[in-house]
XYZ file of C-alpha atoms in Angstrom:
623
model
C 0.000 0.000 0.000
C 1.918 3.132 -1.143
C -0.072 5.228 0.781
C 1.163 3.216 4.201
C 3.752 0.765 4.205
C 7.517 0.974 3.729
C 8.904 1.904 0.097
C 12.503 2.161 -0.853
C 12.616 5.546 -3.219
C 15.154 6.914 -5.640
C 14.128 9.807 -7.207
C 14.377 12.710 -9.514
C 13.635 15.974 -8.749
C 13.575 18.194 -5.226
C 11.751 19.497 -2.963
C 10.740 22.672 -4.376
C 9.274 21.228 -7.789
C 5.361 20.611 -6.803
C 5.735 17.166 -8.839
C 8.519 15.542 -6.790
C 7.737 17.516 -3.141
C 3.918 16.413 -3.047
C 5.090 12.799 -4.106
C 7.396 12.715 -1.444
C 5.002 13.865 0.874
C 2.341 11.837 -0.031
C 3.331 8.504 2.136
C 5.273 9.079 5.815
C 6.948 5.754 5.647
C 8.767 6.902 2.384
C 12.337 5.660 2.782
C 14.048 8.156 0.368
C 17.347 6.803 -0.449
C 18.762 9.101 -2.528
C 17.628 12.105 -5.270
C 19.104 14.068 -7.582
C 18.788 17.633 -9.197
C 19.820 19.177 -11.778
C 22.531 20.448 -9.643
C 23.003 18.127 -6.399
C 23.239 14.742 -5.484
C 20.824 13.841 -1.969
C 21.837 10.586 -0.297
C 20.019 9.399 3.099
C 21.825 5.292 3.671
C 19.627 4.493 6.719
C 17.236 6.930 6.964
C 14.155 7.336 9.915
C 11.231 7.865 8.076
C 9.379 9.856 9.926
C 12.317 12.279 10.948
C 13.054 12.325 7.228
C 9.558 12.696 6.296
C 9.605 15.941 8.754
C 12.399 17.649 7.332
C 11.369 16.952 3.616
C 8.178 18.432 4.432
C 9.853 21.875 6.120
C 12.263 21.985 2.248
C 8.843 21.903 0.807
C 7.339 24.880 2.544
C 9.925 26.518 2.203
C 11.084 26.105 -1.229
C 14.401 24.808 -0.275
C 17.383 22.614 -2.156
C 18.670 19.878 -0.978
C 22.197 22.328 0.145
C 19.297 23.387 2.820
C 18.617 20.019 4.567
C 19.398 19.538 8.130
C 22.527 17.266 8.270
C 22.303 16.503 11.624
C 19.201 14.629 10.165
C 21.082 12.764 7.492
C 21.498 8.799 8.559
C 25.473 8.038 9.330
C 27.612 8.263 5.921
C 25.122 10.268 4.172
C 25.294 13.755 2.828
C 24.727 16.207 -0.041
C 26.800 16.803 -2.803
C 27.465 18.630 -6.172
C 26.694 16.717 -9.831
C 29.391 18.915 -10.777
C 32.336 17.229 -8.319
C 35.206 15.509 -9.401
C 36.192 14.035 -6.183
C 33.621 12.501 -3.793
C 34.637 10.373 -1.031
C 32.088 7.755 -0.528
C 31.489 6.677 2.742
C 31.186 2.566 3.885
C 27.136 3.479 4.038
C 27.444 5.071 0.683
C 29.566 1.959 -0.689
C 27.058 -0.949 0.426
C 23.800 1.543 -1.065
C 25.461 1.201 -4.000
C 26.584 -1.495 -4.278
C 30.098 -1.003 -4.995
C 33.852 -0.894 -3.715
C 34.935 2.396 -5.427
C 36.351 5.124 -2.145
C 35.715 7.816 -4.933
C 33.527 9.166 -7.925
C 32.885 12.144 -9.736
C 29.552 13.647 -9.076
C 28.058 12.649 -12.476
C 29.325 8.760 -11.742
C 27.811 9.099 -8.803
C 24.835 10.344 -10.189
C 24.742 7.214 -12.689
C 25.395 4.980 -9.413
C 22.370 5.949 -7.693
C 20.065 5.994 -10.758
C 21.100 2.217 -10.368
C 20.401 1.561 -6.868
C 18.381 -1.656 -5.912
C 14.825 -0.188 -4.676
C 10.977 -0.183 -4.602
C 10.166 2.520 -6.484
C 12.344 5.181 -9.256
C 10.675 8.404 -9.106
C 10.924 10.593 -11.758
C 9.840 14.313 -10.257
C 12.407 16.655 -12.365
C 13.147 17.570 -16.221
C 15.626 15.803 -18.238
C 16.021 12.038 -19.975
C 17.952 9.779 -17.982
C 17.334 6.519 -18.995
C 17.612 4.920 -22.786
C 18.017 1.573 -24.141
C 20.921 -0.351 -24.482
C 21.049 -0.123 -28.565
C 20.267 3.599 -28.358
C 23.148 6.150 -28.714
C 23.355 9.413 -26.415
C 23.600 11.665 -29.635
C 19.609 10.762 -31.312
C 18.506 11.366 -27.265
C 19.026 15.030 -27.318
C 18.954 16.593 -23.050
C 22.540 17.336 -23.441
C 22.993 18.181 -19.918
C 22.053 15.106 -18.154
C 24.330 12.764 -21.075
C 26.941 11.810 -18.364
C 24.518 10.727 -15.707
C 21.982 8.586 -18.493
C 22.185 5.186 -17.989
C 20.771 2.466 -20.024
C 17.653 0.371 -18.867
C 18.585 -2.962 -18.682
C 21.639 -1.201 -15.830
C 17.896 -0.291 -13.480
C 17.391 -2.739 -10.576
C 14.496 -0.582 -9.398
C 11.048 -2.997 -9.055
C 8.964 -0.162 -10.549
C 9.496 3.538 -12.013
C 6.910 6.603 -12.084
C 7.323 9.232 -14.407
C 5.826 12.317 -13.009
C 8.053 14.407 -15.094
C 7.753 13.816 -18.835
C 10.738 11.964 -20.900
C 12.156 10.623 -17.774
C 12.829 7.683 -20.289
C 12.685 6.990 -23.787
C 10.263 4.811 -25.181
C 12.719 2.138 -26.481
C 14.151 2.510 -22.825
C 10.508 2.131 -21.324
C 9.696 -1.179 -23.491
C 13.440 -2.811 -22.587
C 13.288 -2.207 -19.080
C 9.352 -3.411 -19.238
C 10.379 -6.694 -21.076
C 12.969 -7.651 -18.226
C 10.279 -7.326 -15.642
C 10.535 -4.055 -14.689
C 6.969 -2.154 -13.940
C 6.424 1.253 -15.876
C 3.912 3.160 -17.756
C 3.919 5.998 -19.964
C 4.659 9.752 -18.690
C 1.441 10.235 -20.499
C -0.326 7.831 -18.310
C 1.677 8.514 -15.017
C 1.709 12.749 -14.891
C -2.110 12.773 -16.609
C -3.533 13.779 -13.516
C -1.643 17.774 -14.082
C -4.046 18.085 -17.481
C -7.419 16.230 -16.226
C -7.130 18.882 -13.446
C -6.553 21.901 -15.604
C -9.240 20.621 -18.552
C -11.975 20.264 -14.995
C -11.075 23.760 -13.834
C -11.474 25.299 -17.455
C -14.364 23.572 -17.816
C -15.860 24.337 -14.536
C -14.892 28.280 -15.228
C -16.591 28.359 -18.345
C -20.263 27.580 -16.798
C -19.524 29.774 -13.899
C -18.233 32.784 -16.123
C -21.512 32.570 -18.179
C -23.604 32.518 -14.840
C -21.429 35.483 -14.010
C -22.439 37.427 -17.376
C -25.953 36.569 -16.858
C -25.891 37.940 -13.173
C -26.918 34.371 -11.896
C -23.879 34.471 -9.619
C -21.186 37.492 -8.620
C -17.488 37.472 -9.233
C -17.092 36.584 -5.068
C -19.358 33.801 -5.143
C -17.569 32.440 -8.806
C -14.128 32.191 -6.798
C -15.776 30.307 -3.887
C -17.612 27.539 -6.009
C -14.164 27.334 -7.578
C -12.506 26.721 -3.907
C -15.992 24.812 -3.261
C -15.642 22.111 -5.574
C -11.072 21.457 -5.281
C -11.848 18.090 -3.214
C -14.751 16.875 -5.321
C -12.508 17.649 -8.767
C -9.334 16.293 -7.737
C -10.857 12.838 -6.126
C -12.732 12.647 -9.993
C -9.017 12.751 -11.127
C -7.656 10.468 -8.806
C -9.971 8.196 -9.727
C -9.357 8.152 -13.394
C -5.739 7.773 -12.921
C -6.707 4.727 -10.864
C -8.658 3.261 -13.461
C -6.411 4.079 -16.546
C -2.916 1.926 -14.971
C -5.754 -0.720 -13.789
C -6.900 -0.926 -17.512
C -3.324 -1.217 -18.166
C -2.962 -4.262 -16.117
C -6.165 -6.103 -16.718
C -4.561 -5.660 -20.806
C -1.552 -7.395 -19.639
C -3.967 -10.294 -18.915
C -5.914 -9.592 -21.572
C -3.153 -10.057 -23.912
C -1.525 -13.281 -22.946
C -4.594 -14.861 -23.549
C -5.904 -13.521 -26.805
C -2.506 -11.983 -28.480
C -4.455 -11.620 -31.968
C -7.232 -8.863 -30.600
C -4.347 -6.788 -29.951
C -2.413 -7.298 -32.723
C -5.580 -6.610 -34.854
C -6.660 -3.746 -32.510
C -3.195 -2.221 -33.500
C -4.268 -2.764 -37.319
C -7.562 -1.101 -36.650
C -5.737 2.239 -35.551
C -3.467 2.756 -38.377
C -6.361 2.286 -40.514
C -8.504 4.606 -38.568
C -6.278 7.277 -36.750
C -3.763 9.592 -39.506
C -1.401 10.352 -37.159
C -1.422 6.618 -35.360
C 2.040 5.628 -36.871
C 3.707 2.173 -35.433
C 6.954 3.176 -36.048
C 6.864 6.441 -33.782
C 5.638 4.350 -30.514
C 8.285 1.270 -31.953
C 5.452 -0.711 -32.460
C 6.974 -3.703 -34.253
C 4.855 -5.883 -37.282
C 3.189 -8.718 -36.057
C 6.142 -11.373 -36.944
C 8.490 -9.303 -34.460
C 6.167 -8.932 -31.445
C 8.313 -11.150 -29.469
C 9.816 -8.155 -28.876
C 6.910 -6.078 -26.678
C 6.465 -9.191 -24.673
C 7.409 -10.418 -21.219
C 8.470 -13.576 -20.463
C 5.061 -14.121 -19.095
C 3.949 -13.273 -22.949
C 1.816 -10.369 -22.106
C 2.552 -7.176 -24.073
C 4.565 -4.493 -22.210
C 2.839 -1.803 -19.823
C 4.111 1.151 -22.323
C 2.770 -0.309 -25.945
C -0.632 -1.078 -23.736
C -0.794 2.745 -22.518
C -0.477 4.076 -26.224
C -3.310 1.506 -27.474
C -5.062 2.525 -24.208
C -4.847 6.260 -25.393
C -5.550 6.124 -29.308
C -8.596 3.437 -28.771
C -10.277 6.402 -26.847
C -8.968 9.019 -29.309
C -10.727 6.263 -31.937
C -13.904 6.337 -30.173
C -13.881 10.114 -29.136
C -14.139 10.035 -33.222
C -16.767 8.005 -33.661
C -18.833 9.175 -31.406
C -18.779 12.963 -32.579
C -18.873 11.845 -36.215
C -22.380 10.444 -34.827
C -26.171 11.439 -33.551
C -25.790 9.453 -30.810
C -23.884 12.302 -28.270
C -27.304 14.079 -28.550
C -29.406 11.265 -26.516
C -30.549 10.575 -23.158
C -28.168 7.896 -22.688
C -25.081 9.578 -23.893
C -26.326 12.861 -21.645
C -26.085 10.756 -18.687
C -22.029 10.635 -19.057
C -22.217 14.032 -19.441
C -23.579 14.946 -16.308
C -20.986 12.752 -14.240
C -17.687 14.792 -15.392
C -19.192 17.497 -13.098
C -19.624 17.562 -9.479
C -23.117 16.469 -8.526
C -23.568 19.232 -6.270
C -22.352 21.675 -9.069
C -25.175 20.093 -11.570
C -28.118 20.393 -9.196
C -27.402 23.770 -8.690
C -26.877 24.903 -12.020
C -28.050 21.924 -14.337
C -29.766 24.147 -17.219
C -26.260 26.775 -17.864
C -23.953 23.275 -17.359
C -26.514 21.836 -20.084
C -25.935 24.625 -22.748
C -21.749 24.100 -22.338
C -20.339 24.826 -25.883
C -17.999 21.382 -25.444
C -21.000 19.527 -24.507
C -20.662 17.113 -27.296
C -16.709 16.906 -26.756
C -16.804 16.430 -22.713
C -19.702 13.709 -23.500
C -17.317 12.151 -26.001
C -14.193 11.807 -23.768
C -16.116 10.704 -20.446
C -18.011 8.120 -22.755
C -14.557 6.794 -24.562
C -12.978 6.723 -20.880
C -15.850 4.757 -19.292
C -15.304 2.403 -22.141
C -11.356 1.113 -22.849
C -11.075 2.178 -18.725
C -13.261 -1.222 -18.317
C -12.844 -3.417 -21.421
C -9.410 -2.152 -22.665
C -8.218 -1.058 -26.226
C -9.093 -4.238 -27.651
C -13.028 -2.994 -27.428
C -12.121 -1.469 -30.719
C -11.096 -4.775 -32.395
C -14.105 -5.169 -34.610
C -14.601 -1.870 -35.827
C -14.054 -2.092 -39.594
C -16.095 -5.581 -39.333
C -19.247 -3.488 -37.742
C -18.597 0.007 -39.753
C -19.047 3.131 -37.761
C -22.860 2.588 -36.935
C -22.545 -0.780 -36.004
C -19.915 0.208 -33.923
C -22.270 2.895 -32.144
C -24.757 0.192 -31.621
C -21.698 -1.986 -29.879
C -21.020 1.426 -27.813
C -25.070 1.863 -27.086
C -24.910 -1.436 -25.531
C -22.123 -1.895 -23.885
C -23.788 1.420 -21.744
C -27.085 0.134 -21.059
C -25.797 -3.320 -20.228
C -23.679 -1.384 -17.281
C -26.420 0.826 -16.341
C -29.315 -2.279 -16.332
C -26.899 -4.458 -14.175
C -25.570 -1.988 -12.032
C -22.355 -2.704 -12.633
C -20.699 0.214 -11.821
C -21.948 -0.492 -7.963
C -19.919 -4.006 -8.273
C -16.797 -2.344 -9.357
C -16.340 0.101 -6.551
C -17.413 -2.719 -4.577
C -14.420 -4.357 -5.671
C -12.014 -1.304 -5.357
C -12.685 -0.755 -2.228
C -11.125 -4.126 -1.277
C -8.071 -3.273 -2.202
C -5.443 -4.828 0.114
C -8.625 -6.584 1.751
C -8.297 -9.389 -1.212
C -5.513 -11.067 -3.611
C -5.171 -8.412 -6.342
C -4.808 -11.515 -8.868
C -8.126 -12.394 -7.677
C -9.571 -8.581 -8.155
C -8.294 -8.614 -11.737
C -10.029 -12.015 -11.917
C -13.263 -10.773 -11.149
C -13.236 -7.582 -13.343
C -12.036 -9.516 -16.083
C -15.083 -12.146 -15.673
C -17.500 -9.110 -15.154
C -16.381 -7.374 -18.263
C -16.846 -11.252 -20.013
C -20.453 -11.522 -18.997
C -21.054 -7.825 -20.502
C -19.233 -8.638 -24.268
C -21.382 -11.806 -23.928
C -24.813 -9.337 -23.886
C -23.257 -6.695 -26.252
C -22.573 -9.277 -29.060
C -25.922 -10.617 -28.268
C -27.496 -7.051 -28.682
C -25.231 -6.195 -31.994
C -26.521 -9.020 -34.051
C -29.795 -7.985 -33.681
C -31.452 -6.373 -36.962
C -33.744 -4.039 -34.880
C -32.743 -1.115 -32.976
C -31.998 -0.799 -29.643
C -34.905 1.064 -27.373
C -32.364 2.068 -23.692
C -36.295 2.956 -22.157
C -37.356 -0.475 -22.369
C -34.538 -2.175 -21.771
C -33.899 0.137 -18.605
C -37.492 -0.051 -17.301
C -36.646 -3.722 -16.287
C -33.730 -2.448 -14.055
C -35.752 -2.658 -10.969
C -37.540 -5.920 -11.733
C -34.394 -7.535 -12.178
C -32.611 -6.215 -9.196
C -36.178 -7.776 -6.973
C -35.415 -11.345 -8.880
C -32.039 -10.850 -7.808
C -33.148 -11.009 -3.931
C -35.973 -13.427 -4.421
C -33.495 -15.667 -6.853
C -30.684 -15.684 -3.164
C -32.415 -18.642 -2.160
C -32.403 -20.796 -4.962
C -28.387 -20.511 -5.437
C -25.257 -21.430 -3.150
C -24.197 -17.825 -2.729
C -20.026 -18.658 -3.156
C -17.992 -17.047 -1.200
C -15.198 -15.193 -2.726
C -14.757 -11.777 -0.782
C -15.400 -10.223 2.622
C -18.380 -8.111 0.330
C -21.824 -10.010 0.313
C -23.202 -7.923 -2.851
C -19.990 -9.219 -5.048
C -20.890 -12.463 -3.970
C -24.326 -12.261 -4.725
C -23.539 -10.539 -8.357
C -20.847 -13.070 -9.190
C -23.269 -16.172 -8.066
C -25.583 -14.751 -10.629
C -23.494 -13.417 -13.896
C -23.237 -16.662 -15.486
C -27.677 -16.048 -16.062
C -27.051 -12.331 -15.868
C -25.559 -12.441 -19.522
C -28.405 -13.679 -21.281
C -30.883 -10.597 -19.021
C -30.756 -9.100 -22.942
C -32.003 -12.233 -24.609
C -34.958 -12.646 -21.719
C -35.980 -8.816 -22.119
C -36.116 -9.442 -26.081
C -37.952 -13.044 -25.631
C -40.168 -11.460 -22.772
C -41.241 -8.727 -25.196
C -43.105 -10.999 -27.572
C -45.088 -12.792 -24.683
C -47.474 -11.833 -22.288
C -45.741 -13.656 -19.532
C -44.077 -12.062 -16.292
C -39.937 -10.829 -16.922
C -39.877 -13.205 -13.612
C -41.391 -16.495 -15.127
C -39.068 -15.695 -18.335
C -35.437 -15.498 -16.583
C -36.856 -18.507 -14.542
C -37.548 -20.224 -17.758
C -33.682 -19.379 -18.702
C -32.167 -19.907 -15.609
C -33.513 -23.759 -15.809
C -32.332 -24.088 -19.541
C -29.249 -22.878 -18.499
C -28.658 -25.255 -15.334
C -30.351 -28.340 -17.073
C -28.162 -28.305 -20.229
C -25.353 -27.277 -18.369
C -24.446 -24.366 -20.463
C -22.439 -22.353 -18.040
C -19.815 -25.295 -17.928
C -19.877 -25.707 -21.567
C -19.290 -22.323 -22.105
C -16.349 -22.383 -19.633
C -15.068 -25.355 -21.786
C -15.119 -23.339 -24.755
C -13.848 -20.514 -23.305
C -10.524 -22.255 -21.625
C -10.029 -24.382 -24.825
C -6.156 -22.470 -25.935
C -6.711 -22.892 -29.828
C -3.089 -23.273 -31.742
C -4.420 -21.757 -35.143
C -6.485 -18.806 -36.832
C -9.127 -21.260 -37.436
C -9.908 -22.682 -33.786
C -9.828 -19.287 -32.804
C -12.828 -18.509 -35.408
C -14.070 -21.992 -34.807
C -14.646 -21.190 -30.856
C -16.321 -17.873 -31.716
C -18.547 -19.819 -33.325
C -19.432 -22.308 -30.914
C -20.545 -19.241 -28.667
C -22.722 -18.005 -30.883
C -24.312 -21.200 -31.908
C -24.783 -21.973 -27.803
C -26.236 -18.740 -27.413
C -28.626 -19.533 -30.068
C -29.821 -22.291 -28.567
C -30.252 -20.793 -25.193
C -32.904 -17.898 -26.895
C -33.862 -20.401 -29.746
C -35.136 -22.917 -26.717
C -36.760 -20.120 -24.486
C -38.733 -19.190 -27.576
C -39.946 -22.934 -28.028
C -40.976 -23.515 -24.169
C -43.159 -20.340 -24.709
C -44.942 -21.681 -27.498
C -45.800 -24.812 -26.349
C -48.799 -25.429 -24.441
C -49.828 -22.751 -21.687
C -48.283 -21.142 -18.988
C -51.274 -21.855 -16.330
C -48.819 -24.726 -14.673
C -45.536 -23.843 -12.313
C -42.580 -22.819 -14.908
C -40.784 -25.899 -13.249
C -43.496 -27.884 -14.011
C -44.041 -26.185 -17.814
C -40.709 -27.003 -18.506
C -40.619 -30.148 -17.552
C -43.608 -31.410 -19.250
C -41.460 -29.667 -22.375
C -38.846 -32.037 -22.180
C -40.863 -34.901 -21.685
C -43.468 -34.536 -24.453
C -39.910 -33.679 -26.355
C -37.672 -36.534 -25.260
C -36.865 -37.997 -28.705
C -35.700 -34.705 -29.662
C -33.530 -34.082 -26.036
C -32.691 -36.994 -24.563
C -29.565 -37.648 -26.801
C -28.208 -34.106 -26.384
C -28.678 -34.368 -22.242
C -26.816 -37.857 -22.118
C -24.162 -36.506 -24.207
C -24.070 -33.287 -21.548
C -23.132 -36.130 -18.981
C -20.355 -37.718 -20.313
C -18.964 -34.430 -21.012
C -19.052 -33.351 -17.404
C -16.892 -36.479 -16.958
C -14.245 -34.890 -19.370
C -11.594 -32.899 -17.435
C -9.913 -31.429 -20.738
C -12.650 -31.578 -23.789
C -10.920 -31.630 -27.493
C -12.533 -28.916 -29.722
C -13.862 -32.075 -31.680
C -16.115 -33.031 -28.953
C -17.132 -29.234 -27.799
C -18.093 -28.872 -31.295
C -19.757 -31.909 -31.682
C -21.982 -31.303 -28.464
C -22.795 -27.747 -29.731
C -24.103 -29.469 -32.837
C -26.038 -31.601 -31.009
C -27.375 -28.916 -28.944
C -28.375 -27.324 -32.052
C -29.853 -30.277 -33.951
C -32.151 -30.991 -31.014
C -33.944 -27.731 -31.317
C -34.468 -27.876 -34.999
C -38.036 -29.700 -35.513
């Protein structure tokens, strides 16, 4: 927990620059081992944190170098020094920090010494490139001053690096150090917090000015809405920092599993986006990807935070290139960039913003990749720009009729409460069920209506409770409502198909999920979905042949609800409807559900069999 335990810093930067003083402030257990300036050389061996955290906050306040700190506070063999030395003694303390035997170094060696230094965390706080790659030469780097202390990435022992200074690192240097384990970002990514604050603020002043012109508000009462709303704007940023390096880590998963969505995601951009270039990110072609990955074959952190970035500029596109900013649904997102309080008061002068269609456009594109990651946009020359709209129009409703925002702070909040493998794990399966409804809702020929769907919100949340007792609730968190939700989600992704099915009957919405929900357990399709699902195909054609066995399960699952509903009537239990189904329909069934139980005995099924139980599945409802 940054914010609380123990972490071993080397940074960049000092105590006067905002970026590196309120980082070092932000954690009192922040064992700062060492920083340099542009002009001096800060080196604490042993330091006590909170003595240390003391002084560094008194440099801060009072805009002080590191010439300034107390060295009666300095741990034994520390000090403070000048970059521009020839001759520094280094102490035994000094020696073991780094690691080496030398008794002396010039300040720039020294420099290069600590950049090295075995820690948690490398911050970068100050101005200047000091780390490139290995096969990069100082003189195509440019940042002539800081040549003699840049070192090259695979020389960093540091277990992560932040960049809250920009071109800390170059991005060759970035995807080298990234591919030998190390854990880093983008500067883009790590230091976006500076311009999310400033576009809020400009933003915010642009609805207060007009209130001001119209006499709505006076200039005293602009400034204190301003001061008003600091806590409420900056925890809105905080937050989408949060969720942009979390996207970046669930698309480390993401990509280890499914390499060719990226790969084609990648294609999609260069199409779409003029000034999306591989080359300038060194994005290789697909034959050389080898070199992005890890050695646990997931793409590095940096490529994933420039697809990250130009899948929402794609969308951001899309979306303003369309009619679709001007509906209810898309002026939902709008509302939520700005305080709450803020739009209650003054909902009507926020509502006539001149960006309007812009803001709406960059919350909407954030709420999106944030969740599913840049491979969202993998299938956007396959659906065209309005298809694509329609995949955007669902993927919204589908969060707003499950309530799935509710399950994801749920699951932030138990952050150090629970594994964060098994976090990921659950995000990942929750963004799984959703892309199961939205492909669902895309293949449909007629429009989407968010009303109707949305009515059923309430209805479903009341089956929900009712539904508790029917289903071993598992246990998977200290939170009861993410075990409830995650007991459910393997029905919750057909809640599309039931609304559809339920529209062209005059039964209950209750009677018709119950009518899935015993589909679904009696032919076992969560399980053979799962089957499908872990099968790892070895060629373009298993991976097309396993898309297709979703589908074709899918189908069955609507195709069979439709069939119970038109046989006989509903005057009976469903339990007892549905049974009487498959009895007066065993010839066509019975084959299909004893093929379902010798597949349960099957610990790894071959895609032969998966497909050949699929068929089945399919044949049995064709009569």
């Amino acid at each position: 927990d940054i914010y609380k335990d123990k972490i071993s810093v080397v940074g960049i930067g000092s105590m006067r620059g905002d970026v590196f003083g309120n980082g070092m402030l932000i954690n009192p257990n922040i064992l700062l081992l060492a920083a340099i300036s542009h002009s001096e050389i800060f080196i604490d061996p042993n330091p006590d944190p909170e003595v240390a955290y003391k002084e560094r906050l008194r440099l801060f306040r009072e805009n002080k170098n590191w010439s300034e700190y107390n060295k009666n506070l300095i741990s034994k063999g520390g000090g403070v020094f000048k970059r521009n030395q020839r001759n520094i003694e280094l102490t035994p303390q000094i020696q073991k920090l780094l690691k080496t035997k030398k008794v002396y170094m010039s300040g720039e060696e020294l420099a290069k010494r600590v950049l090295m230094t075995n820690v948690d965390l490398l911050y970068f706080g100050g101005v200047g490139t000091y780390v490139k790659s290995s096969e990069e030469l100082n003189i195509y780097i440019g940042d002539k001053e800081n040549e003699g202390v840049r070192i090259n990435a695979n020389d960093l022992r540091c277990f992560a690096v932040c960049e809250g200074g920009n071109l800390g690192f170059t991005q060759k240097a970035r995807i080298e150090y990234a591919k030998n384990g190390g854990k880093i970002n983008l500067d883009s990514i790590d230091n976006s917090a500076g311009v999310d604050t400033s576009d809020h603020e400009v933003n915010l002043k642009i609805v207060l000015n007009s209130l001001k012109k119209k006499g709505v508000i006076n200039e005293e009462e602009r400034i204190k809405t301003l001061k008003n709303l600091t806590d409420k704007v900056l925890n809105s940023v905080f937050w989408t920092n949060y969720h942009q390096s979390l996207a970046i880590s669930l698309d480390e998963i993401r990509s280890s599993k499914n390499l060719s969505n990226f790969i084609k995601s990648i294609e999609v951009l260069e199409n779409s986006i003029k000034i999306f270039k591989r080359r300038d990110f060194d994005i290789p072609k697909p034959a050389d990807f080898e070199t992005i990955l890890t050695k646990d074959n997931t793409i590095v952190r940096p490529i994933l935070g420039i697809l990250l970035s130009y899948s929402k500029i794609l969308i951001k596109q899309v979306l303003l290139n369309s009619q679709f900013l001007d509906t209810p649904l898309a002026q939902h997102y709008f509302f939520k960039y700005f305080p709450k309080s803020f739009v209650s008061l003054y909902e009507k002068e926020v509502n006539l913003h001149p960006l309007k269609r812009e803001i709406t456009a960059t919350v909407i594109a954030n709420y999106i990749i944030n969740n599913t990651g840049s491979s969202f946009i993998v299938d956007f020359e396959e659906l065209k720009e309005e298809g694509f709209i329609k995949k955007i129009e669902s993927y919204l409703i589908m969060n707003r009729l499950l309530d799935t925002n509710d399950i994801r702070y749920e699951i932030y909040r138990n952050d150090f409460l629970i594994d964060t493998k098994k976090q990921y794990q659950l995000l990942l399966s929750l963004e799984e069920m959703i892309d199961f409804s939205v492909r669902w809702m895309i293949k449909k020929e007629n429009k989407i209506d968010p009303i109707l769907l949305l009515s059923y919100k309430q209805e479903l949340k009341e089956l929900l409770i009712k539904a508790k007792k029917r289903v071993n609730i598992i246990n998977i968190t200290p939170s009861q409502e993410i075990n409830i939700f995650f007991s459910f989600q393997d029905y919750l992704k057909f809640t599309a198909a039931a609304i559809d099915i339920k529209q062209k009957t005059t039964l209950s919405f209750s009677k018709v999920a119950k009518l899935f929900f015993l589909i679904i357990d009696r032919f076992k399709i969560n399980e053979l979905l799962d089957a499908i699902k872990e099968y790892k195909p070895i060629s373009k054609n298993e991976h097309l042949v396993k898309k297709e066995l979703e589908e074709l399960v899918e189908y069955f699952v609507v195709k069979m609800g439709i069939k119970n509903l038109k046989y006989s009537s509903f005057s009976e239990d469903i339990e007892e409807h549905f049974k009487n189904f498959l009895e007066n329909n065993y010839k066509h069934h019975q084959k299909v559900l004893d093929e379902i139980k010798e597949f349960e005995d099957k610990k790894n099924p071959t895609l032969a069999l998966l497909s050949h139980l699929v068929n089945s599945l399919v044949l049995s409802i064709i009569y």
